[in-house]
Amino acid sequence: MMLPVLGMSFLALVLSGGAWEFAPIGGGDSTHVSITGTAVLQKVSEVCRAIAESEGRDFTPTGNSAEELVQACLGPKATGEVSAAKFKSALNEIYIQHGQVDRDFVNSPAHHFNSEAFAEGRRLITDGVARIKANVQKENFQAARETLGRVLHTLQDFYSHSNWVDLGYTEPYANLIRPDLPLENLADVSTPTCSDCANGGFCSNSILPNILNEKKLTSGYMGIFSAAKPEGKCSHGGAADLTSSEVPRGGISKDERRSDNVALHTAAVTMATTATLQLLDDIRGAAGDNDYLRLMGIARSSVVAFVIDTTGSMKDDILEAKSVVNEIIDSKKGTQDEPSQYILVPFNDPGFGPLIRTTNPDVMKTEIAKLKAEGGGDLPEMCLSGLQLALTGAPASSHIYVFTDAVAKDFALRDTIVALIRSTKSTVSFFMTGDGAGARRRRRGVESRAATFETYKDLALASGGQAIGVTKENLPQATDVIIDSSTSALVTVLQRARNPGRVETFSFLLDESLNNITIYITGKSLTFTLKNPAGVTQKQNEANGKLGTVQTVGNLYRVRLATDKQTGLWEISMNSNQPYTLKVTGQSTIAFIYDFVETFEGPHPGYALISGRPQAGKHNNIIIIKLLSYQAGNLSITILL
């Protein structure tokens, strides 16, 4: 059932109960998603328990939620709010690949172990596993997760499309993930494998007795565009398989539980789950426990990247930038907010980089200390090139902070930067210092500082970040903004931008799940009035009012609501004829995780990611993943589309 809402469709599929089908997404307990999810969560639990034991502590989740699993895994040292958003997003990146395989490789026997393509299918698995391990080593975790989802689809299809379980085997075929072992006892192309199923559907015991007795390995032929198959061969079966109408008719697929194959379907699901566990264990062995958890999105907090201008004009400012970065690193040590990784990208002119990454905060402080302000000279710098390097080198959903006092000479990269921001869902904030630099640039006839700052502001807004104009003297006061925005379990309640500004009132709802509510307003020549649900108000010039504290840093107002805030509908009335931005954030363990998808047809119709942004005016779908509960060996997931 599809419910159109503003040109978008939302479907609800519960992956626990209901129809049984070995489908990419949705429908029942034996979907690719639920098989993958069961194995992934079981292996995550094993790894978390092993790490806890090595640290001399217990692994005892206080409940069944994903947040409680992540909190127990990270341990008592990680104090503070815990969000499972990165964990859920990582799972979604794996899950969504099942649909991609069925859409993009619908007619590829190797990707589904159809048509006795055993050597080709095994090669996809072993080559894929090698790429996963290499990407984990390079810390390209998103690429590793996407490859993992595709590999698992092919591996799981082996057990529902071949006769492995029909042959009575009770353990997975280890040779599929072992490139050093041969594939043995395969039925050759001239060997008949099935008898005719007179009703043209699925018949029990259609595989020939000699194939079963000799334990010959075969799989069903699948013809989407042609009914041709070698003489005497089994078919996959089903309405989409044209070969199933050719003698021998029928099919041996165990994708769905039917009256003729209940035991075989159940065995295929069990075998596919066990095989998935074995493959995950192989990856864990190569990656190590800590990087395996990072692969699965379980880490203390997001990655933090610093992109710092090191040209000569930053000589006075770079010392303050170093001090700010060191303060941020020190303030987060030993807390839930401590970044899982630090990245540094210096930029100059004409050079930029290299990208430096480390999980050790002391190593990052050492690298920051090495920075020197020198070179440049013509004031426009390679700012966007440095930012591009950070966006491509950092994992998705990173927090990136750019420190500069100059315009960028590589504005041709603007559209590329916007595309990277949208694809990585990373947040970019700019800290632009030095009023004098702007005057010098105007005298040289170069683009004004104001116009340049608007471009930085546009990029920050596209990512959900901030663009703050500060001086060297008040740069340290902006530290709080960075500390706020790199906090764990951070959610955005409201974000608006107006150019030009106008008189307008915005409403936002605060619920009981939200804590540490902060309002950020950037702009000049503006006033605002904040009103709580009880009608109490506070203006921008009240530093310590009834509703909270107001801090001014450069062009930024930072309003921190009092801890005894009221839940309900708040209002903020803005008054300015100049451009301004408004953003309201808080901490919450409830997160909105989404991807835009499109439907596709075929033997296993489903949903696949849209490449790029959805087209305006076109009917689109949105997929939202929420992990409802976790138990060792058990999984409950709700998918909203």
XYZ file of C-alpha atoms in Angstrom:
641
model
C 0.000 0.000 0.000
C 1.394 3.397 -0.939
C 0.349 6.596 0.782
C 1.314 9.697 -1.246
C 2.413 12.570 0.951
C 3.642 15.728 -0.795
C 4.736 13.729 -3.816
C 6.584 11.168 -1.699
C 5.614 7.641 -0.666
C 5.961 6.075 2.760
C 5.526 2.308 3.176
C 5.775 0.306 6.403
C 7.399 -3.131 6.382
C 7.999 -5.080 9.572
C 10.761 -7.674 9.272
C 9.517 -9.984 12.017
C 6.631 -12.157 11.001
C 4.327 -12.030 8.005
C 5.159 -13.378 4.556
C 8.225 -15.578 4.159
C 10.472 -14.777 1.211
C 14.202 -14.667 0.514
C 13.721 -11.149 -0.853
C 16.081 -8.153 -0.744
C 14.010 -6.026 1.634
C 10.790 -6.599 3.529
C 8.243 -9.335 3.784
C 9.280 -11.781 6.492
C 11.846 -13.399 8.731
C 13.791 -14.881 5.815
C 14.722 -11.790 3.861
C 18.276 -10.886 2.927
C 17.990 -7.951 5.338
C 16.865 -9.993 8.333
C 19.416 -12.760 7.679
C 22.168 -10.151 7.429
C 20.893 -8.249 10.463
C 20.699 -11.328 12.666
C 24.274 -12.319 11.831
C 25.707 -8.788 12.059
C 24.203 -8.133 15.480
C 25.277 -11.507 16.810
C 28.843 -10.907 15.654
C 28.832 -7.362 17.049
C 27.723 -8.777 20.383
C 30.546 -11.336 20.316
C 33.142 -8.667 19.530
C 31.822 -6.285 22.189
C 31.905 -9.068 24.777
C 35.469 -10.026 23.802
C 36.660 -6.421 24.122
C 34.897 -6.030 27.475
C 36.527 -9.197 28.809
C 39.950 -8.048 27.637
C 39.396 -4.806 29.572
C 38.258 -6.680 32.673
C 34.644 -5.487 32.582
C 31.250 -7.003 31.934
C 29.300 -6.669 28.731
C 25.770 -6.340 30.038
C 23.398 -4.163 27.985
C 20.780 -2.659 30.283
C 18.063 -3.290 27.720
C 17.335 -4.352 24.155
C 17.697 -1.039 22.344
C 20.505 -0.248 19.924
C 21.568 2.641 22.168
C 21.940 0.285 25.142
C 23.958 -2.148 23.041
C 26.307 0.633 21.895
C 26.627 2.037 25.424
C 27.500 -1.393 26.863
C 29.975 -1.975 24.047
C 31.775 1.344 24.517
C 31.961 0.792 28.257
C 31.680 2.941 31.368
C 34.560 5.232 30.377
C 32.434 6.691 27.627
C 30.285 8.997 29.730
C 27.545 11.110 28.210
C 24.624 10.663 25.833
C 24.901 7.703 23.475
C 23.319 7.649 20.048
C 23.077 4.553 17.891
C 22.579 6.645 14.757
C 25.985 5.769 13.274
C 25.389 2.086 14.048
C 21.977 2.160 12.374
C 23.323 4.102 9.409
C 26.123 1.561 8.961
C 23.606 -1.288 9.001
C 21.487 0.545 6.455
C 24.482 0.969 4.125
C 24.901 -2.820 4.221
C 21.204 -3.656 3.919
C 20.454 -1.378 0.977
C 23.009 -3.195 -1.189
C 20.747 -6.249 -1.354
C 18.294 -4.230 -3.418
C 21.111 -2.801 -5.508
C 22.271 -6.306 -6.485
C 18.778 -7.408 -7.484
C 18.284 -4.263 -9.557
C 21.703 -3.825 -11.155
C 22.621 -7.507 -11.626
C 19.210 -9.066 -12.129
C 20.407 -11.064 -15.173
C 23.852 -12.015 -13.827
C 24.040 -15.733 -12.912
C 27.237 -15.168 -10.917
C 25.662 -12.626 -8.544
C 22.917 -15.093 -7.615
C 24.596 -18.475 -8.135
C 22.048 -19.213 -10.856
C 22.691 -21.413 -13.890
C 25.532 -23.373 -12.192
C 27.811 -20.278 -12.210
C 29.722 -21.526 -9.152
C 33.252 -20.480 -10.073
C 32.110 -17.007 -11.112
C 29.980 -16.560 -7.978
C 32.777 -17.705 -5.699
C 35.140 -15.238 -7.411
C 32.735 -12.396 -6.674
C 32.760 -13.387 -3.009
C 36.499 -13.857 -2.572
C 37.423 -10.758 -4.578
C 34.834 -8.793 -2.635
C 36.148 -9.965 0.725
C 39.666 -8.942 -0.316
C 38.368 -5.447 -1.179
C 36.526 -5.228 2.144
C 39.684 -6.044 4.083
C 41.741 -3.582 2.030
C 39.182 -0.808 2.553
C 39.032 -1.457 6.288
C 42.820 -1.230 6.436
C 42.614 2.109 4.606
C 39.742 3.150 6.920
C 37.371 3.461 3.949
C 34.578 1.977 6.021
C 31.656 3.097 3.881
C 33.131 1.445 0.781
C 33.784 -1.690 2.838
C 30.178 -1.786 4.063
C 28.751 -1.371 0.578
C 30.918 -4.200 -0.764
C 29.974 -6.341 2.239
C 26.261 -5.963 1.471
C 26.776 -7.073 -2.143
C 28.982 -10.009 -1.163
C 26.496 -11.210 1.456
C 23.674 -11.129 -1.082
C 25.575 -13.463 -3.390
C 26.705 -15.730 -0.553
C 23.189 -16.077 0.845
C 21.712 -16.758 -2.595
C 23.939 -19.836 -2.897
C 21.900 -21.630 -0.238
C 18.494 -20.770 -1.669
C 19.373 -21.227 -5.357
C 21.604 -24.327 -5.272
C 20.900 -27.865 -4.089
C 23.387 -27.641 -1.171
C 20.748 -28.214 1.506
C 18.966 -30.796 -0.700
C 22.183 -32.823 -0.560
C 21.834 -33.070 3.222
C 24.730 -30.828 4.214
C 24.321 -29.283 7.652
C 27.248 -26.845 7.524
C 27.963 -23.990 5.073
C 30.214 -24.598 2.077
C 33.480 -23.169 3.441
C 35.124 -23.280 -0.009
C 32.991 -20.305 -1.092
C 35.044 -17.943 1.073
C 38.331 -19.821 0.679
C 39.997 -19.020 -2.662
C 42.728 -21.572 -1.840
C 40.248 -24.492 -1.849
C 38.792 -26.031 -5.019
C 35.100 -26.235 -5.919
C 34.500 -29.970 -6.141
C 31.901 -32.389 -7.512
C 30.125 -29.872 -9.707
C 27.550 -31.139 -12.191
C 28.877 -30.399 -15.675
C 26.805 -28.709 -18.342
C 25.889 -32.024 -20.045
C 24.658 -33.756 -16.876
C 20.848 -33.766 -16.412
C 19.903 -32.664 -12.903
C 16.083 -32.478 -12.633
C 12.956 -34.389 -13.528
C 9.930 -32.746 -15.100
C 7.377 -31.126 -12.803
C 4.128 -31.756 -14.631
C 2.201 -28.915 -13.019
C 4.822 -26.434 -14.175
C 5.285 -25.036 -10.697
C 7.409 -26.413 -7.857
C 7.516 -30.118 -7.090
C 9.126 -31.814 -4.112
C 12.007 -34.152 -4.945
C 12.422 -32.884 -8.510
C 16.219 -33.228 -8.329
C 17.279 -36.529 -9.904
C 18.173 -39.350 -7.443
C 21.634 -39.909 -8.946
C 22.498 -36.218 -8.408
C 21.524 -36.556 -4.763
C 23.291 -39.895 -4.286
C 26.491 -38.701 -5.924
C 26.209 -35.328 -4.106
C 26.616 -33.400 -7.328
C 26.334 -29.643 -6.853
C 23.938 -27.822 -9.168
C 21.748 -24.722 -9.195
C 18.633 -23.672 -11.064
C 18.854 -21.929 -14.429
C 17.213 -18.526 -14.558
C 15.961 -16.975 -17.774
C 14.531 -13.481 -17.559
C 14.713 -12.742 -21.289
C 15.066 -16.239 -22.722
C 13.613 -19.684 -21.984
C 16.743 -21.491 -23.229
C 18.648 -23.811 -20.869
C 20.837 -26.907 -21.306
C 18.912 -30.153 -21.727
C 17.782 -31.795 -18.505
C 18.774 -28.920 -16.232
C 16.843 -27.641 -13.206
C 15.268 -24.205 -13.347
C 15.172 -21.563 -10.661
C 11.377 -21.441 -10.948
C 8.714 -18.793 -10.531
C 6.769 -16.507 -12.845
C 9.814 -14.403 -13.774
C 11.861 -17.447 -14.840
C 11.089 -18.251 -18.490
C 13.141 -21.476 -18.364
C 10.728 -22.978 -15.819
C 8.195 -23.606 -18.609
C 10.718 -25.688 -20.562
C 11.142 -29.419 -19.794
C 12.164 -30.256 -17.155
C 9.602 -27.775 -15.864
C 9.366 -26.374 -12.362
C 12.092 -25.002 -10.138
C 14.301 -25.691 -7.110
C 14.483 -22.203 -5.607
C 14.052 -22.000 -1.851
C 13.565 -18.219 -1.805
C 10.026 -18.642 -0.484
C 8.526 -21.048 2.008
C 5.942 -23.168 0.209
C 4.015 -26.294 1.117
C 6.454 -28.409 -0.914
C 9.687 -27.065 0.634
C 9.146 -25.946 4.247
C 12.102 -27.937 5.615
C 14.423 -26.983 2.749
C 13.536 -23.278 2.979
C 14.174 -23.282 6.717
C 17.465 -25.113 6.211
C 18.527 -22.586 3.548
C 17.793 -19.671 5.871
C 19.734 -21.290 8.716
C 22.652 -22.122 6.435
C 22.735 -18.618 4.925
C 22.794 -17.104 8.424
C 25.626 -19.371 9.562
C 27.594 -18.689 6.382
C 27.149 -14.937 6.926
C 28.512 -15.330 10.464
C 31.552 -17.198 9.129
C 32.296 -14.525 6.545
C 31.928 -11.773 9.154
C 34.276 -13.660 11.448
C 36.841 -13.876 8.646
C 36.656 -10.091 8.176
C 36.883 -9.568 11.930
C 40.031 -11.691 12.062
C 41.699 -9.549 9.411
C 40.472 -6.191 10.755
C 40.851 -6.722 14.499
C 38.078 -6.119 16.985
C 38.295 -2.327 17.205
C 38.279 -1.718 13.466
C 35.540 -4.326 13.037
C 33.339 -2.264 15.353
C 34.243 0.892 13.433
C 33.220 -0.932 10.252
C 29.842 -1.545 11.886
C 29.492 2.080 12.935
C 30.110 1.528 16.640
C 32.429 4.268 17.818
C 32.434 6.900 20.511
C 31.550 9.844 18.308
C 31.925 11.198 14.802
C 35.221 11.933 13.093
C 36.446 15.521 13.522
C 38.489 17.143 10.751
C 40.373 20.458 10.880
C 41.107 22.280 7.603
C 43.554 25.082 8.435
C 44.930 27.928 6.326
C 48.729 28.071 6.802
C 49.535 31.018 4.514
C 51.548 33.983 5.735
C 48.464 36.164 6.322
C 47.407 33.689 9.035
C 50.558 34.280 11.091
C 48.722 36.049 13.909
C 45.638 33.845 13.704
C 47.203 30.413 13.455
C 48.431 30.440 17.057
C 44.865 31.039 18.195
C 43.601 28.325 15.842
C 46.111 25.882 17.357
C 45.005 26.843 20.851
C 41.346 26.345 19.939
C 41.976 22.909 18.424
C 44.025 21.800 21.447
C 41.290 22.948 23.797
C 38.700 20.966 21.851
C 40.845 17.819 21.926
C 41.493 18.128 25.668
C 37.853 18.854 26.534
C 36.635 15.643 24.899
C 39.233 13.177 26.167
C 37.721 10.220 27.991
C 34.114 11.184 27.257
C 31.431 9.848 24.962
C 32.123 12.901 22.804
C 35.767 11.992 22.171
C 36.055 11.686 18.381
C 36.701 8.217 16.998
C 39.296 9.784 14.701
C 40.993 13.130 14.049
C 41.872 14.451 10.595
C 44.046 17.452 9.704
C 44.278 19.061 6.261
C 46.497 22.179 5.980
C 46.170 24.326 2.864
C 48.355 27.045 1.416
C 48.890 28.406 -2.065
C 49.412 26.717 -4.422
C 49.604 23.561 -2.344
C 47.236 21.826 0.051
C 47.430 18.706 2.197
C 48.587 16.163 3.026
C 45.656 14.620 4.875
C 46.777 13.369 8.289
C 44.572 11.014 10.279
C 44.927 9.456 13.708
C 42.820 7.976 16.487
C 45.290 9.269 19.092
C 44.463 12.797 20.344
C 48.072 13.394 21.449
C 49.343 12.579 17.965
C 46.890 15.083 16.513
C 48.071 17.768 18.954
C 51.653 17.071 17.842
C 50.665 17.474 14.176
C 48.806 20.700 14.945
C 51.899 22.052 16.725
C 53.959 21.565 13.548
C 51.843 23.997 11.517
C 53.586 27.197 10.424
C 52.161 30.258 8.707
C 54.224 30.969 5.611
C 53.939 31.415 1.865
C 50.848 32.512 -0.037
C 51.111 36.214 -0.746
C 48.248 37.002 -3.119
C 45.641 36.428 -0.372
C 43.209 34.132 -2.253
C 44.107 30.602 -1.153
C 43.298 26.959 -1.994
C 40.596 26.710 0.665
C 38.087 24.594 -1.260
C 40.803 22.209 -2.459
C 41.709 21.561 1.169
C 38.033 21.122 2.043
C 37.549 18.735 -0.878
C 40.448 16.609 0.364
C 38.870 16.478 3.835
C 35.436 15.546 2.476
C 36.818 12.749 0.318
C 39.210 11.469 2.987
C 36.895 11.542 5.987
C 34.099 9.018 6.511
C 30.469 10.002 6.097
C 28.828 12.153 8.770
C 32.106 13.760 9.848
C 32.387 17.219 11.420
C 34.734 19.468 9.440
C 35.999 22.857 10.663
C 37.707 25.298 8.282
C 39.941 28.099 9.657
C 40.902 30.835 7.177
C 41.234 34.592 6.773
C 41.178 34.657 2.996
C 38.990 34.264 -0.041
C 39.303 31.064 -2.034
C 40.818 31.179 -5.512
C 39.430 27.711 -6.356
C 35.729 28.637 -6.382
C 35.304 26.454 -9.462
C 35.115 23.595 -6.949
C 31.988 25.019 -5.316
C 29.494 22.662 -7.000
C 31.786 19.696 -6.350
C 31.936 20.629 -2.669
C 28.135 20.859 -2.476
C 27.802 17.425 -4.101
C 30.316 15.930 -1.656
C 28.510 17.484 1.303
C 25.224 15.971 0.167
C 26.658 12.531 -0.547
C 28.718 12.278 2.651
C 26.189 14.024 4.938
C 29.144 15.655 6.663
C 28.847 18.994 8.478
C 31.160 21.865 7.485
C 31.663 25.016 9.564
C 33.840 28.000 8.622
C 35.714 30.293 11.007
C 36.864 33.339 9.044
C 39.182 35.736 10.816
C 40.881 39.095 10.140
C 38.884 42.201 9.316
C 42.024 43.848 7.940
C 42.455 41.127 5.325
C 39.124 42.064 3.798
C 40.153 45.688 3.364
C 43.440 44.702 1.716
C 41.612 42.469 -0.732
C 39.205 45.223 -1.718
C 42.123 47.550 -2.409
C 43.573 44.908 -4.715
C 40.294 44.764 -6.639
C 39.635 41.165 -5.606
C 36.177 39.882 -4.649
C 35.067 41.503 -1.405
C 35.203 39.703 1.877
C 31.432 40.022 2.249
C 30.765 38.276 -1.058
C 33.291 35.558 -0.249
C 31.792 35.039 3.153
C 28.374 34.542 1.546
C 29.825 31.635 -0.449
C 31.284 30.071 2.679
C 27.948 30.604 4.382
C 26.121 28.863 1.519
C 28.423 25.860 1.808
C 28.008 25.741 5.580
C 24.241 25.977 5.246
C 24.157 23.142 2.696
C 25.827 20.909 5.273
C 23.977 22.079 8.375
C 27.074 23.864 9.685
C 27.891 27.442 10.654
C 29.820 30.284 8.991
C 31.233 32.509 11.692
C 33.162 35.734 11.161
C 35.504 36.350 14.095
C 38.669 38.211 14.953
C 41.846 36.696 16.277
C 40.954 37.995 19.731
C 37.527 36.356 19.961
C 38.331 33.141 18.076
C 38.767 31.251 21.403
C 35.190 32.165 22.301
C 34.038 30.244 19.234
C 35.426 27.044 20.740
C 32.064 26.359 22.352
C 30.462 26.156 18.909
C 32.861 23.410 17.845
C 32.445 21.563 21.129
C 28.657 21.778 20.750
C 28.541 20.636 17.139
C 30.853 17.634 17.622
C 28.816 16.356 20.556
C 27.442 12.818 20.440
C 23.726 12.208 19.943
C 23.378 15.645 18.318
C 20.162 16.309 16.390
C 18.908 19.326 14.470
C 15.460 20.524 15.536
C 15.145 23.498 13.163
C 17.287 25.163 10.500
C 16.357 28.175 8.389
C 18.154 30.783 6.273
C 16.890 34.071 4.864
C 18.602 36.224 2.229
C 17.612 38.979 2.410
C 16.326 38.871 5.940
C 12.792 39.806 6.912
C 10.558 39.955 9.927
C 9.437 36.387 10.598
C 8.476 34.096 13.469
C 9.606 30.468 13.553
C 8.135 27.716 15.728
C 9.904 24.599 16.981
C 8.762 21.758 19.199
C 10.852 20.436 22.083
C 9.988 17.010 23.481
C 11.130 15.110 26.548
C 13.882 13.250 24.668
C 15.861 16.458 24.039
C 18.593 17.844 26.271
C 21.195 20.631 25.994
C 19.126 22.754 23.629
C 21.204 25.390 21.833
C 20.116 28.048 19.342
C 22.590 29.520 16.835
C 21.881 32.703 14.877
C 24.375 34.222 12.425
C 23.929 37.649 10.897
C 24.344 41.374 11.483
C 21.947 44.171 12.356
C 19.320 41.853 13.726
C 17.162 41.475 16.798
C 15.233 38.471 18.029
C 12.810 37.490 20.760
C 12.595 33.957 22.125
C 9.332 32.762 23.716
C 8.703 29.517 25.602
C 5.396 27.574 25.732
C 4.382 29.459 28.899
C 4.737 32.815 27.158
C 7.975 33.896 28.906
C 10.268 35.879 26.573
C 13.925 36.837 26.293
C 15.639 39.219 23.830
C 19.056 39.061 22.185
C 20.513 41.730 24.494
C 19.706 39.777 27.677
C 22.920 37.844 28.321
C 21.434 36.003 31.298
C 17.673 35.861 30.984
C 14.806 33.738 32.212
C 15.128 31.284 29.337
C 18.897 30.869 29.107
C 22.203 32.551 28.315
C 23.085 34.537 25.202
C 26.701 34.630 24.011
C 27.869 36.815 21.111
C 30.940 35.848 19.071
C 31.579 37.839 15.908
C 28.448 37.520 13.787
C 27.129 34.601 15.898
C 24.577 34.544 18.684
C 24.688 31.346 20.764
C 21.663 30.842 23.013
C 21.905 28.009 25.528
C 18.516 27.190 27.074
C 18.289 26.680 30.822
C 18.230 23.079 32.024
C 14.740 23.549 33.471
C 13.371 24.176 29.989
C 9.748 23.443 29.213
C 8.666 20.950 26.623
C 6.199 22.135 24.041
C 6.001 24.644 21.223
C 8.574 27.463 21.298
C 8.781 30.547 19.083
C 11.601 32.811 17.974
C 10.757 36.084 16.241
C 13.459 37.425 13.916
C 13.764 41.046 12.790
C 16.407 41.943 10.199
C 16.711 43.129 6.623
C 20.182 41.523 6.356
C 20.896 37.845 5.575
C 20.764 35.548 8.583
C 20.675 31.868 9.518
C 18.879 30.136 12.384
C 19.600 26.690 13.779
C 18.249 24.857 16.842
C 20.036 21.714 18.067
C 19.860 19.355 21.012
C 21.006 15.972 22.217
C 18.704 12.993 21.802
C 19.034 9.248 21.364
C 16.234 9.466 18.785
C 17.599 10.052 15.302
C 16.087 10.334 11.816
C 17.978 8.086 9.398
C 16.908 8.136 5.780
C 17.832 7.472 2.176
C 15.974 8.234 -1.047
C 15.130 5.106 -2.997
C 13.270 4.028 -6.111
C 11.278 0.893 -6.806
C 12.358 -1.726 -9.330
C 10.728 -4.819 -10.780
C 12.103 -8.283 -11.506
C 12.243 -11.711 -9.841
C 12.699 -9.948 -6.490
C 11.190 -6.450 -6.800
C 12.314 -4.003 -4.181
C 13.978 -0.658 -3.496
C 17.375 0.688 -4.530
C 19.197 3.910 -3.715
C 18.728 6.892 -5.997
C 22.006 8.165 -7.380
C 22.225 11.855 -6.510
C 19.229 13.911 -5.430
C 15.607 13.030 -6.313
C 14.205 14.821 -9.344
C 11.828 17.663 -8.610
C 8.208 16.855 -9.434
C 8.896 13.124 -9.670
C 7.189 10.584 -7.421
C 9.883 9.395 -4.997
C 10.227 7.134 -1.991
C 12.149 7.652 1.207
C 13.463 4.803 3.293
C 13.847 5.300 7.036
C 15.597 2.673 9.151
C 14.952 2.381 12.867
C 16.408 -0.476 14.903
C 13.777 -1.147 17.532
C 15.404 -3.804 19.674
C 18.451 -5.993 19.954
C 18.883 -9.382 21.535
C 21.742 -11.844 21.077
C 20.733 -13.960 18.104
C 17.472 -12.060 17.624
C 16.557 -8.978 15.652
C 13.550 -6.721 15.409
C 13.649 -4.055 12.707
C 11.078 -1.660 11.319
C 11.616 -0.159 7.901
C 9.514 2.796 6.795
C 9.582 3.606 3.117
